Short mmCIF file of C-alpha atoms and ligand atoms in Angstrom, two decimals:
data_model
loop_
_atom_site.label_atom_id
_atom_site.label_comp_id
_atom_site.label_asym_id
_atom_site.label_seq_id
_atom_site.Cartn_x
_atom_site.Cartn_y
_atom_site.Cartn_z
CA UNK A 1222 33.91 -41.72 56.31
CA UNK A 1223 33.87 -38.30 58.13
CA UNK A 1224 30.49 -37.02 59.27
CA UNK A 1225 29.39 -33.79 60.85
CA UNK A 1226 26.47 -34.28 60.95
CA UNK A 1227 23.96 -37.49 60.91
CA UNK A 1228 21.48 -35.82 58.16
CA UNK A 1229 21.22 -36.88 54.20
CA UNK A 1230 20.73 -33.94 52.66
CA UNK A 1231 18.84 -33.72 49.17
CA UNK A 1232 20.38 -33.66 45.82
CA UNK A 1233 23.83 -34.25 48.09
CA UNK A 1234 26.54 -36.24 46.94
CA UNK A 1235 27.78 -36.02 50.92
CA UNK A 1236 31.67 -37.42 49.66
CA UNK A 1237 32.42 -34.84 48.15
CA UNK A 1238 30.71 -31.74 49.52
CA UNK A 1239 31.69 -29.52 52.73
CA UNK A 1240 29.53 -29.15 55.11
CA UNK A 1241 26.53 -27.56 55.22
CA UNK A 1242 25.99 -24.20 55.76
CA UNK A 1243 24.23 -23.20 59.10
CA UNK A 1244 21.38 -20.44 58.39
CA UNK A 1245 19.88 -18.54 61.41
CA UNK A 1246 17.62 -16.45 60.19
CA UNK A 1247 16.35 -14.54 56.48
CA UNK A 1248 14.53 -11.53 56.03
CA UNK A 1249 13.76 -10.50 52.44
CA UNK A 1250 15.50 -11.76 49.76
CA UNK A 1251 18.61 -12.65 52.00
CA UNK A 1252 19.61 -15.58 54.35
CA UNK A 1253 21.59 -14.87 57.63
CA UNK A 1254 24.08 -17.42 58.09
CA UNK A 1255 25.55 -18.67 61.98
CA UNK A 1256 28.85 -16.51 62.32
CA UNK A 1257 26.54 -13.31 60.53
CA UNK A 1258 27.67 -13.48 57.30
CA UNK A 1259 24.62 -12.51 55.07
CA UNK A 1260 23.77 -14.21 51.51
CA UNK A 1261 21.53 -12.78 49.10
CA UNK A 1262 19.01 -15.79 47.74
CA UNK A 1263 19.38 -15.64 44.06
CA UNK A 1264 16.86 -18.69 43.67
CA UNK A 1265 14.45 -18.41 45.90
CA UNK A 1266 15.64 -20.68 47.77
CA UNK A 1267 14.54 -23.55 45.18
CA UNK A 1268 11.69 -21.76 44.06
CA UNK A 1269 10.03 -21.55 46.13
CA UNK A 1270 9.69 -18.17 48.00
CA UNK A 1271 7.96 -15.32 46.50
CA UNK A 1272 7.26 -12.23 48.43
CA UNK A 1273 10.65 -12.59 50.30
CA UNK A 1274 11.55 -14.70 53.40
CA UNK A 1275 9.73 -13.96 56.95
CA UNK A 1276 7.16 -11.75 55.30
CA UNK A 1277 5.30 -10.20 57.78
CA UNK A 1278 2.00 -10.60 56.94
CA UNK A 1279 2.41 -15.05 56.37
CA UNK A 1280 4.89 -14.82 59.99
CA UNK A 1281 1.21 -13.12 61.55
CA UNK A 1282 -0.96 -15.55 59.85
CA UNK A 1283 0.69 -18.42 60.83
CA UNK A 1284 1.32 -17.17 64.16
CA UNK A 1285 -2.58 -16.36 65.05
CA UNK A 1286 -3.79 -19.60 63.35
CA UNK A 1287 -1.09 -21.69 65.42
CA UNK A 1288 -2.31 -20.77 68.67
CA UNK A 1289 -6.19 -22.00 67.23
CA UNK A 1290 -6.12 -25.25 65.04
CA UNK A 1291 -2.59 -26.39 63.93
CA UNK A 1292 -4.19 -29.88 62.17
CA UNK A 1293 -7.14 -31.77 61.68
CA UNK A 1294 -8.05 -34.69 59.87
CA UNK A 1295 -9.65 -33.25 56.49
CA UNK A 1296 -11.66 -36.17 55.92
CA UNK A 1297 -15.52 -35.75 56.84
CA UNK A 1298 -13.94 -32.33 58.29
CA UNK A 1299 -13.42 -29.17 57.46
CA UNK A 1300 -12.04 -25.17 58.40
CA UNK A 1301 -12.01 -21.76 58.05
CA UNK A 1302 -8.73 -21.52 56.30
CA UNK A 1303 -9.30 -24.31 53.70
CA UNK A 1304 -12.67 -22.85 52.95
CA UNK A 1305 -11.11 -19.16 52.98
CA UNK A 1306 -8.02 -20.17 50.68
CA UNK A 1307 -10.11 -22.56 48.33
CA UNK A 1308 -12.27 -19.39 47.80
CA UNK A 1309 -9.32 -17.30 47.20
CA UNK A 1310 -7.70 -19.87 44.83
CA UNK A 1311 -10.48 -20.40 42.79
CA UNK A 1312 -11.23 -16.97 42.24
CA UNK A 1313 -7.88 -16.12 41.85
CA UNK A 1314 -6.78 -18.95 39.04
CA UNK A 1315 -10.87 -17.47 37.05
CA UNK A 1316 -9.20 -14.42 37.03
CA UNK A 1317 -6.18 -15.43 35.36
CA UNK A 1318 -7.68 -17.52 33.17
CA UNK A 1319 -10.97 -15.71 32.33
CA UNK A 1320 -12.03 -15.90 28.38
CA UNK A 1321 -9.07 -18.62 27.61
CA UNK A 1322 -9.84 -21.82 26.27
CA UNK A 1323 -10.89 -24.59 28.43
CA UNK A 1324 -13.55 -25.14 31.19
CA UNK A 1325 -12.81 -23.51 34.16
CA UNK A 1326 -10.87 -25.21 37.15
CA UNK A 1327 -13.75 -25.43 39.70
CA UNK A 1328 -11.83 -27.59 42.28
CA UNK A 1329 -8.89 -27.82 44.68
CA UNK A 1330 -7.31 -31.07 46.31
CA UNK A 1331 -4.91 -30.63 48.33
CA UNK A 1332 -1.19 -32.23 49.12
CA UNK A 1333 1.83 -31.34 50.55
CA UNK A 1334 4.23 -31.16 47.68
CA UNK A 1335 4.72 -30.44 44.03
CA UNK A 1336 5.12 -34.55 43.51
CA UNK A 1337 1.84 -35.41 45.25
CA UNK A 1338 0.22 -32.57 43.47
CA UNK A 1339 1.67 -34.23 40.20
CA UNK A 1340 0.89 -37.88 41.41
CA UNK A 1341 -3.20 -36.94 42.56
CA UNK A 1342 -3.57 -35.49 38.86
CA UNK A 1343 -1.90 -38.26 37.15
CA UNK A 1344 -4.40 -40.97 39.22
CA UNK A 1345 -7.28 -38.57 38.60
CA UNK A 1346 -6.70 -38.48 35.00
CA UNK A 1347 -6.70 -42.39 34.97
CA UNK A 1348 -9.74 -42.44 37.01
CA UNK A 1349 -11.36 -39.85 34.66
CA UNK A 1350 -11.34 -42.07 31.75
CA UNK A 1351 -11.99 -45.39 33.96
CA UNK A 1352 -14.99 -44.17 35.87
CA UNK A 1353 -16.16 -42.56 31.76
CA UNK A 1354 -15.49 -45.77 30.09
CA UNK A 1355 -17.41 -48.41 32.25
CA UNK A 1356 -20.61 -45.57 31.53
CA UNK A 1357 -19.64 -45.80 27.68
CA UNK A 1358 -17.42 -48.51 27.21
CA UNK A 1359 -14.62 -46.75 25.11
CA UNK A 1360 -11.42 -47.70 24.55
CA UNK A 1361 -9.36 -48.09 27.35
CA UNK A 1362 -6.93 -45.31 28.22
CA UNK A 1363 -3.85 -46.55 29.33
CA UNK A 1364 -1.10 -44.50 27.91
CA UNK A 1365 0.19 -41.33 29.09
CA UNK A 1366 2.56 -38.17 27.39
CA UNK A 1367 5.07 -35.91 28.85
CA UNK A 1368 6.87 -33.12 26.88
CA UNK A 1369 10.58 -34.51 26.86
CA UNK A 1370 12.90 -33.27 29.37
CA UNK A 1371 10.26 -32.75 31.82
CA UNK A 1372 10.77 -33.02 35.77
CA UNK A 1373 7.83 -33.44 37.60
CA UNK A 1374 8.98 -34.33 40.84
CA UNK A 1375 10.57 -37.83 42.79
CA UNK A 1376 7.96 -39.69 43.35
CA UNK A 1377 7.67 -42.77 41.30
CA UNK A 1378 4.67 -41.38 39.08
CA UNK A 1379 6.29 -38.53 38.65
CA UNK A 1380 9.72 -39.89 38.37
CA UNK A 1381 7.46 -41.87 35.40
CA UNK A 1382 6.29 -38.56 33.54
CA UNK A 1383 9.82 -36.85 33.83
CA UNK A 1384 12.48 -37.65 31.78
CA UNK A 1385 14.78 -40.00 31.82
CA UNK A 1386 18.57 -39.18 33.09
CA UNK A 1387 20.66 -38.79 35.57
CA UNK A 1388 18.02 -38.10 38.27
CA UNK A 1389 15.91 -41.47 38.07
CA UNK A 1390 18.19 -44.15 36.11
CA UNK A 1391 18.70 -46.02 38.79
CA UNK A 1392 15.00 -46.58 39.09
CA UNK A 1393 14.01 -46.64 35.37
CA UNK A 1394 12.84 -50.41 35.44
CA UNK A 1395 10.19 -49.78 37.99
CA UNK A 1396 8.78 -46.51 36.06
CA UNK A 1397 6.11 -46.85 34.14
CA UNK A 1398 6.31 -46.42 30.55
CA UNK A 1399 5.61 -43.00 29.55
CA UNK A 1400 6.05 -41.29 25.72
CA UNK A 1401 7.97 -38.32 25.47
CA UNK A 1402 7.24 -35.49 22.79
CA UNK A 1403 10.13 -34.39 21.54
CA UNK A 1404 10.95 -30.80 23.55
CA UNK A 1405 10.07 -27.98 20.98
CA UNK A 1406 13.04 -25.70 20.79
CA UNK A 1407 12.51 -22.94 18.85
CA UNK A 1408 13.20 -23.69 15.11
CA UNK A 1409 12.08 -26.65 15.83
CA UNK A 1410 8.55 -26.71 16.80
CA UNK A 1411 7.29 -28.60 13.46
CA UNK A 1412 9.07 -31.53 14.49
CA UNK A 1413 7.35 -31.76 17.82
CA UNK A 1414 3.87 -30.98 16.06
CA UNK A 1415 4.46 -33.77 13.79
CA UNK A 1416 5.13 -36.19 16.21
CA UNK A 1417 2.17 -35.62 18.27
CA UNK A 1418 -0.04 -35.53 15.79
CA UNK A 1419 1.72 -38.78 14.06
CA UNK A 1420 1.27 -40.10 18.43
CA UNK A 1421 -2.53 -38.57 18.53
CA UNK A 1422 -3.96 -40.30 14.70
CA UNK A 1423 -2.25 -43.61 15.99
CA UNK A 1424 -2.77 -43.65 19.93
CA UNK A 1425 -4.90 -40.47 20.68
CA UNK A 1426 -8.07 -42.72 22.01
CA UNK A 1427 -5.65 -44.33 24.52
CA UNK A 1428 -3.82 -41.78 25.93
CA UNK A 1429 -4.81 -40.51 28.94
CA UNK A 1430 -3.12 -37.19 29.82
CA UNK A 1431 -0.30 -34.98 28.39
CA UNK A 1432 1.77 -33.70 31.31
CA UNK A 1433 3.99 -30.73 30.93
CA UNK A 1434 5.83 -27.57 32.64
CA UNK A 1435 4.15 -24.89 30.03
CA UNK A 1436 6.77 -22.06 28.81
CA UNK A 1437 9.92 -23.04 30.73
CA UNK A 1438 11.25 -26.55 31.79
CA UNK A 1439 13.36 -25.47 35.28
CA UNK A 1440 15.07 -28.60 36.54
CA UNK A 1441 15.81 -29.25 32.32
CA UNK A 1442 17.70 -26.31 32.68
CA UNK A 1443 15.14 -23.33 32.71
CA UNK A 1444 14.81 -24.59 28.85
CA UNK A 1445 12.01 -21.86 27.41
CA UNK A 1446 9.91 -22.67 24.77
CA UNK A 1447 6.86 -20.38 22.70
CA UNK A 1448 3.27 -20.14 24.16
CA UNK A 1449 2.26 -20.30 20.13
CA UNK A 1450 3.53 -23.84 19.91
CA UNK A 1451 2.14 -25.04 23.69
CA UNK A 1452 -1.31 -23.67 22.47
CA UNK A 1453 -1.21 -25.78 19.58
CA UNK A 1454 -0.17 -29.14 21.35
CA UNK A 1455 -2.73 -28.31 23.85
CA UNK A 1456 -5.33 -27.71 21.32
CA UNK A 1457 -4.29 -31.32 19.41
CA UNK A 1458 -4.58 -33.32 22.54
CA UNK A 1459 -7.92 -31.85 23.00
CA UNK A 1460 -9.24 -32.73 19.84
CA UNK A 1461 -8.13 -36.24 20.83
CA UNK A 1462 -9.85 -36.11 24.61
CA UNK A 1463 -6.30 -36.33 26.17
CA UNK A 1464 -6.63 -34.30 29.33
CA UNK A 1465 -4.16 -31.31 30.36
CA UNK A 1466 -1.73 -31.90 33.14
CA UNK A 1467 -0.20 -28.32 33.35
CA UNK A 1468 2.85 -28.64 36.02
CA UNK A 1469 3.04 -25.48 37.60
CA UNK A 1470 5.10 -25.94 40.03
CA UNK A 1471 7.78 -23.94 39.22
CA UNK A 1472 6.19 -21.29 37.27
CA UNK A 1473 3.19 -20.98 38.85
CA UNK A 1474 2.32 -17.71 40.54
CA UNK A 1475 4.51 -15.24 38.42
CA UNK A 1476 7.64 -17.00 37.69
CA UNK A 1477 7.23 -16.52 34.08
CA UNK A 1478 5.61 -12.98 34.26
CA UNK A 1479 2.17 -13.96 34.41
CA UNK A 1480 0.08 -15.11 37.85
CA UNK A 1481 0.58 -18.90 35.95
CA UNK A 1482 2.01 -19.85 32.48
CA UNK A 1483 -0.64 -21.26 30.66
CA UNK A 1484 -2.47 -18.39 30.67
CA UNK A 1485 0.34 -16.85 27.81
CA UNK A 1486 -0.63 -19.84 25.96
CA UNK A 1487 -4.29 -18.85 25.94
CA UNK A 1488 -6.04 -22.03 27.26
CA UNK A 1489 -7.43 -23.61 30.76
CA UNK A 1490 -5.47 -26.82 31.66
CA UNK A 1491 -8.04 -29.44 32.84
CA UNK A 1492 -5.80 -30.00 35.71
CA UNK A 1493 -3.31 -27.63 37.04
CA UNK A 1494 -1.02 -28.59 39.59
CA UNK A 1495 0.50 -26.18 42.07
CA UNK A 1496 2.98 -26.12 44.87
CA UNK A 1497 6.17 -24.14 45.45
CA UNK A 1498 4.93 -20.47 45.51
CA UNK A 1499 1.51 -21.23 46.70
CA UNK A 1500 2.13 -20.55 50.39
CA UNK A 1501 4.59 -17.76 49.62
CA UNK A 1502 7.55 -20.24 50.01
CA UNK A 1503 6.41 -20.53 53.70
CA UNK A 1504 5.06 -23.64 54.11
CA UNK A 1505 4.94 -27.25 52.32
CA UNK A 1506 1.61 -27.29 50.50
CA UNK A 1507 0.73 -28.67 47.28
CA UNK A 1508 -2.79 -28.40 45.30
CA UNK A 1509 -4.14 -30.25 42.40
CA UNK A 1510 -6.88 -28.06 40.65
CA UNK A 1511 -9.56 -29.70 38.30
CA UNK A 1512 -12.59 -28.89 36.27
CA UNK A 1513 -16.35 -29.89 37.34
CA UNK A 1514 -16.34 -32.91 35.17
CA UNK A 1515 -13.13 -34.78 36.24
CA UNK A 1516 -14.99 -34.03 39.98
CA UNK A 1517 -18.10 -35.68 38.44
CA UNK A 1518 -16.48 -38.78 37.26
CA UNK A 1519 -15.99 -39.99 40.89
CA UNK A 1520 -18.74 -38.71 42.43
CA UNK A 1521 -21.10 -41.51 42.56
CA UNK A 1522 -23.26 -43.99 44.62
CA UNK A 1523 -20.37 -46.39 44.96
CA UNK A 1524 -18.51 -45.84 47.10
CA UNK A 1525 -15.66 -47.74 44.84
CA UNK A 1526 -15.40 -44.77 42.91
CA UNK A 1527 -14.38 -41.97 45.22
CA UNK A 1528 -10.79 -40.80 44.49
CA UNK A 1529 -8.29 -42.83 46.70
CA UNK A 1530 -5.74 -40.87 47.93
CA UNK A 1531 -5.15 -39.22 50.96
CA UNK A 1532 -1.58 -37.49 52.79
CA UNK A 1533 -2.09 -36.84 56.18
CA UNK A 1534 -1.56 -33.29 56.03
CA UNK A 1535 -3.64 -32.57 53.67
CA UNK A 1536 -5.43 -28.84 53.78
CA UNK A 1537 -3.17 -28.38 56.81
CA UNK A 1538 -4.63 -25.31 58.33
CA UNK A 1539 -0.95 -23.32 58.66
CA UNK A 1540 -0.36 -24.17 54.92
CA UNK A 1541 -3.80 -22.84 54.52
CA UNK A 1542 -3.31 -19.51 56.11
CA UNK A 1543 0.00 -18.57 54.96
CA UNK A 1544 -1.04 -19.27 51.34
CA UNK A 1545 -4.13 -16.91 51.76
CA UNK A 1546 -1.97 -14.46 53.24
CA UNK A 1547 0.41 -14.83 50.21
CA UNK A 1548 -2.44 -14.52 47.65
CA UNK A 1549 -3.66 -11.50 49.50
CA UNK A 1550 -0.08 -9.75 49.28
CA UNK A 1551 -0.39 -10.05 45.35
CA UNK A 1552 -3.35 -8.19 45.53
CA UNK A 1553 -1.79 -5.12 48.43
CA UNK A 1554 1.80 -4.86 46.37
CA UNK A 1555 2.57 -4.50 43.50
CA UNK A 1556 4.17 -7.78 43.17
CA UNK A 1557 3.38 -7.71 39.43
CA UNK A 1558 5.18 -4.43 39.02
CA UNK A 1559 8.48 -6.28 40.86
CA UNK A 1560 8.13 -8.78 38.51
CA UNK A 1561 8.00 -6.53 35.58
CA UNK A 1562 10.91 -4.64 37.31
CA UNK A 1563 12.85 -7.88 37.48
CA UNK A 1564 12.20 -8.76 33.97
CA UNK A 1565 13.73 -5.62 32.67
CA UNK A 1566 16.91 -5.55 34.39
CA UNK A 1567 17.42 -9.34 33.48
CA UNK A 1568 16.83 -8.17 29.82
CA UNK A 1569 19.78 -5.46 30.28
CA UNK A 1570 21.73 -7.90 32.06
CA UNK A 1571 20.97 -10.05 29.00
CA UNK A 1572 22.80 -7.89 26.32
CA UNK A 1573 25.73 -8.12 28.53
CA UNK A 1574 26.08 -11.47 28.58
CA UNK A 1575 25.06 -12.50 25.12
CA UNK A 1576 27.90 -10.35 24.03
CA UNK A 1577 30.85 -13.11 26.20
CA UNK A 1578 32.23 -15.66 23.98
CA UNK A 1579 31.62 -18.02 26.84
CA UNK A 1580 28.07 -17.82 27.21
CA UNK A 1581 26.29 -20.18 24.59
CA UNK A 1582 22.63 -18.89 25.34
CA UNK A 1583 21.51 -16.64 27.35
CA UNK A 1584 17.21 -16.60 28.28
CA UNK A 1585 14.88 -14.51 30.20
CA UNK A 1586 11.07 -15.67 30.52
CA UNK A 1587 9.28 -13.01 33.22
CA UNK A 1588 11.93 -13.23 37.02
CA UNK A 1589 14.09 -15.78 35.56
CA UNK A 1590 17.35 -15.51 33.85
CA UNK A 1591 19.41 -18.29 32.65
CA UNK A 1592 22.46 -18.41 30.88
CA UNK A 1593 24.73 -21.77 29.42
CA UNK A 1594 28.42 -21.88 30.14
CA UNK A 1595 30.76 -23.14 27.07
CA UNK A 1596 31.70 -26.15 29.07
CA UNK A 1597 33.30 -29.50 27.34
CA UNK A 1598 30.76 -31.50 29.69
CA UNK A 1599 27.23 -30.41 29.13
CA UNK A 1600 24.38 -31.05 31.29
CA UNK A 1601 23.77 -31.93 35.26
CA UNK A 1602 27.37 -33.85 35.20
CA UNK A 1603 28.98 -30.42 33.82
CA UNK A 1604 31.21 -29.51 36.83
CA UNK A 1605 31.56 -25.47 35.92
CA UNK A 1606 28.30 -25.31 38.39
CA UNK A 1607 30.55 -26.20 41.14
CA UNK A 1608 32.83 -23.80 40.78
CA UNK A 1609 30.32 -20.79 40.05
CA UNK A 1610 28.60 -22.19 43.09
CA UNK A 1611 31.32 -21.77 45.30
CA UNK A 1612 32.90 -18.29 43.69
CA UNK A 1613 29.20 -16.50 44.21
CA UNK A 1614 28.70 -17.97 47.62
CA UNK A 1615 32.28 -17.04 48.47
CA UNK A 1616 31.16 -13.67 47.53
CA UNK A 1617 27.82 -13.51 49.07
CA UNK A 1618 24.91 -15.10 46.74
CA UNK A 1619 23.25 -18.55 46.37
CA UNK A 1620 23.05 -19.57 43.03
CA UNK A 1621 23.06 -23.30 42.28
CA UNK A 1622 23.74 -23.81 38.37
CA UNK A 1623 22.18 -26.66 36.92
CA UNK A 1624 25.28 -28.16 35.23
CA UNK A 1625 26.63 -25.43 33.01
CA UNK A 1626 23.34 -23.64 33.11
CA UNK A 1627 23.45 -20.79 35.82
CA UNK A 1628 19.92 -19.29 36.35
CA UNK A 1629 18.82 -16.30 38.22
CA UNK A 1630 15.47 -17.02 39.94
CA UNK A 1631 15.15 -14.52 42.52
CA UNK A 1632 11.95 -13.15 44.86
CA UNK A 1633 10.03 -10.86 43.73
CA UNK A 1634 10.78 -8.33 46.44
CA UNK A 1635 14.57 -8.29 45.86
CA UNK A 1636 15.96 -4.55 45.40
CA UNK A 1637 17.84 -3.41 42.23
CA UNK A 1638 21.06 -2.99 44.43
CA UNK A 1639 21.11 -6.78 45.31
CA UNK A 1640 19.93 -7.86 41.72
CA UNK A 1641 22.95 -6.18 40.28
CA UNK A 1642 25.44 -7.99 42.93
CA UNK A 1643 23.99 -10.99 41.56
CA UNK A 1644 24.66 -10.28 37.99
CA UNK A 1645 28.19 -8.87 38.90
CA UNK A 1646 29.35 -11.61 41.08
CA UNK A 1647 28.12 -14.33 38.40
CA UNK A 1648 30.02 -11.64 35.87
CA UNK A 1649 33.33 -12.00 37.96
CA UNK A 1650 32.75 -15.39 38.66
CA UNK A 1651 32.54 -16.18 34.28
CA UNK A 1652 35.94 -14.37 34.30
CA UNK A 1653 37.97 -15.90 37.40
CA UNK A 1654 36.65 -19.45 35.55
CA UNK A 1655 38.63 -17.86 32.12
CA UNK A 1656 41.57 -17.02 33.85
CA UNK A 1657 42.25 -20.51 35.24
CA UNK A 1658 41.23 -21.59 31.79
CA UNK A 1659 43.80 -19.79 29.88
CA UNK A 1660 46.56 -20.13 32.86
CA UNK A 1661 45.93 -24.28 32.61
CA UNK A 1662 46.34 -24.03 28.99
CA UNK A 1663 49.38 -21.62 29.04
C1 PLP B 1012 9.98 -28.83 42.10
C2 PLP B 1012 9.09 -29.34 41.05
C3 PLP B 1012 8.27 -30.46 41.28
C4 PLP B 1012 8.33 -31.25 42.56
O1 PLP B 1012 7.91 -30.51 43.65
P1 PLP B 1012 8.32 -31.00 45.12
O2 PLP B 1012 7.60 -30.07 46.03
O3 PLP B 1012 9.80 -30.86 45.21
O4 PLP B 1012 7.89 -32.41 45.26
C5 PLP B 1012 7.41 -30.84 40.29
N1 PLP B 1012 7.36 -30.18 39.12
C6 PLP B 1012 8.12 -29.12 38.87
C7 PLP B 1012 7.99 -28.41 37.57
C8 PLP B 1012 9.03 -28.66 39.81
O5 PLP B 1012 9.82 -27.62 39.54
#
């Protein structure tokens, strides 16, 4: 067993991947690698960044607020930049989701990842109904639904609301049990209407929460899916007093061309959770927002019913900081405009690729792209992302395919010229993979 190095790196099989790659610095949308070579970051670097790596105004915040309060317990305690950004939030997520349907998200938890941001909504959903039912002594809500397909994180709760595959077999005895709808692809929306409903008549009054990734399912393989038919699920689980658990994570703050998804769909979630572009892609931070009466549940006499959970970190005061500065950049760029800009020239790039006899599907839902390889393997074990992986960095761009999807996900602030690299490199890259083809077949 050779080792250069003593760390596990995520999502790694170490056996048979090089090493590492050493990056120094990153400015923008591009990573500086030791030796100088420079990579443009095609996804964000996991979708996380937003405005562009190092941006000046998050490197300032976090600087200034470093030198003052780097961490305090947040229990009994409290700061400037958790009050500031809370503020900022709040008034941020009204805006987006003023005059939709739904009460309006009136509170922020905070966490440190997308997971725990996943795993505080899922126990406050529980706890929701609990703390309801011993005031009205309802049925008991035990039961929770996820959209199939769904990845909410590796944590076992969320490992437990995610589908079931390749990423959490291994642990699939210890999840609990969780109901999938069946994913709506378009065409076939009826069937996953019929189902819940069929789920709702039968179980709706012990069912707790409905947790999905509204518009497009990223680790599923940015798998998009119609606002018209996520408005009506929403609205059916409603009806039935099944709380919202909109997953954000990924396409929170502009992914999919809005500030957050639901809003396409026309309704409030009653819980939204949020992580990856929160902080700009700066800092680990995740947030679990929820309306007034999932707060009032657990607020109480007894002490019994306060929420249990804690992380240490929580409303860590550098997080805090460098996600205000990030919300205050949407509101001094025109980061919407980028986004707009982005969308278009994925569109063109679109009509390219539809037109390749290898390229099954091709999608583009606000800054991402995503395209499916013809491969004879489909899915995460599909080894055509390997290959693309290596051609594009060999040529200067991180993408990471999902199996023989190949996505586009790139920050906002990224300049035509480098876009177009991307979309030529992946173009060359979809050729160089024919030409073996044919030559192995020849
Ligand atoms: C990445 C992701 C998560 C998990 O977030 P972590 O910060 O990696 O724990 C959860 N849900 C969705 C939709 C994600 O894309």
């Amino acid at each position: 067993m050779r080792r250069i190095s003593p760390i596990w790196h995520p999502m790694t099989q170490h056996k048979i991947c090089g090493p590492a790659l050493h990056v120094d610095s990153a400015a923008g949308a591009r990573l500086k690698l030791r030796g100088g070579q420079e990579i443009i970051d095609g996804i964000s670097s996991w979708w996380v960044n937003t405005h562009g790596h190092c941006h000046p105004k998050i490197v300032e915040a976090v600087r200034a607020q470093a030198g003052k309060l780097e961490q305090v317990i947040f229990a009994g305690f409290t700061h400037d930049p958790a009050e500031n950004l809370t503020r900022k939030l709040l008034s941020t997520v009204h805006r987006a989701f003023e005059g939709k349907d739904g009460s309006a998200l009136d509170t922020v938890f905070y966490s440190d990842s997308g997971s725990t941001a996943i795993e505080v909504a899922l126990k406050m959903a529980i706890g929701f109904h609990e703390h309801k039912n011993q005031d009205e002594a309802g049925e008991k809500r035990h039961k929770v639904i996820a959209l199939e397909g769904g990845y909410h994180g590796d944590t076992f709760g969320a490992m437990a609301a995610g589908s079931r595959g390749v990423f959490n077999a291994l642990y699939e005895p210890f999840l609990f049990d969780v109901k999938h709808v069946p994913f709506p692809k378009a065409g076939q929306e009826m069937r996953s209407l019929a189902w819940l409903d069929k789920w709702l008549k039968r179980y709706g009054a012990q069912t707790a929460a409905f947790v999905f990734e509204p518009l497009v399912q990223g680790a599923a393989g940015m798998r998009v899916y119609s606002p018209k038919v996520l408005c009506k699920m929403a609205q059916m689980c409603r009806e039935h007093g099944v709380l919202l658990i909109a997953d954000e994570v990924m396409t929170g703050f502009g992914r999919t061309g809005s500030m957050f998804a639901c809003e396409q769909a026309d309704f409030t979630p009653d819980l939204l959770c949020l992580s990856k572009g929160l902080t700009g892609g700066f800092l680990p931070m995740g947030a679990t927002l929820a309306t007034e009466e999932i707060y009032k549940a657990f607020y109480h006499d007894e002490k019994a019913k306060q929420f249990f959970h804690s992380t240490s970190f929580t409303g860590n005061p550098l997080a805090c900081v460098a996600a205000l500065a990030s919300l205050e950049i949407w509101d001094e760029e025109p980061v919407m405009e980028q986004i707009a800009a982005i969308e278009a020239s994925h569109l063109k790039a679109a009509g390219w690729y539809s037109a390749r006899p290898d390229v099954m599907d091709v999608r583009v839902k606000g800054s991402i792209f995503a395209i499916d390889v013809r491969d004879d393997v489909q899915g995460y074990l599909s080894s055509i992302g390997h290959e693309i992986y290596d051609f594009m960095l060999a040529n200067g761009v991180l993408l990471r395919p999902i199996g023989n999807t190949v996505y586009i996900l790139p920050p906002y602030c990224i300049d035509q010229q480098d876009l177009e690299c991307i979309y030529e490199t992946l173009w060359r890259s979809l050729d160089s993979f024919r030409n073996d083809c044919f030559q192995q077949a020849a």
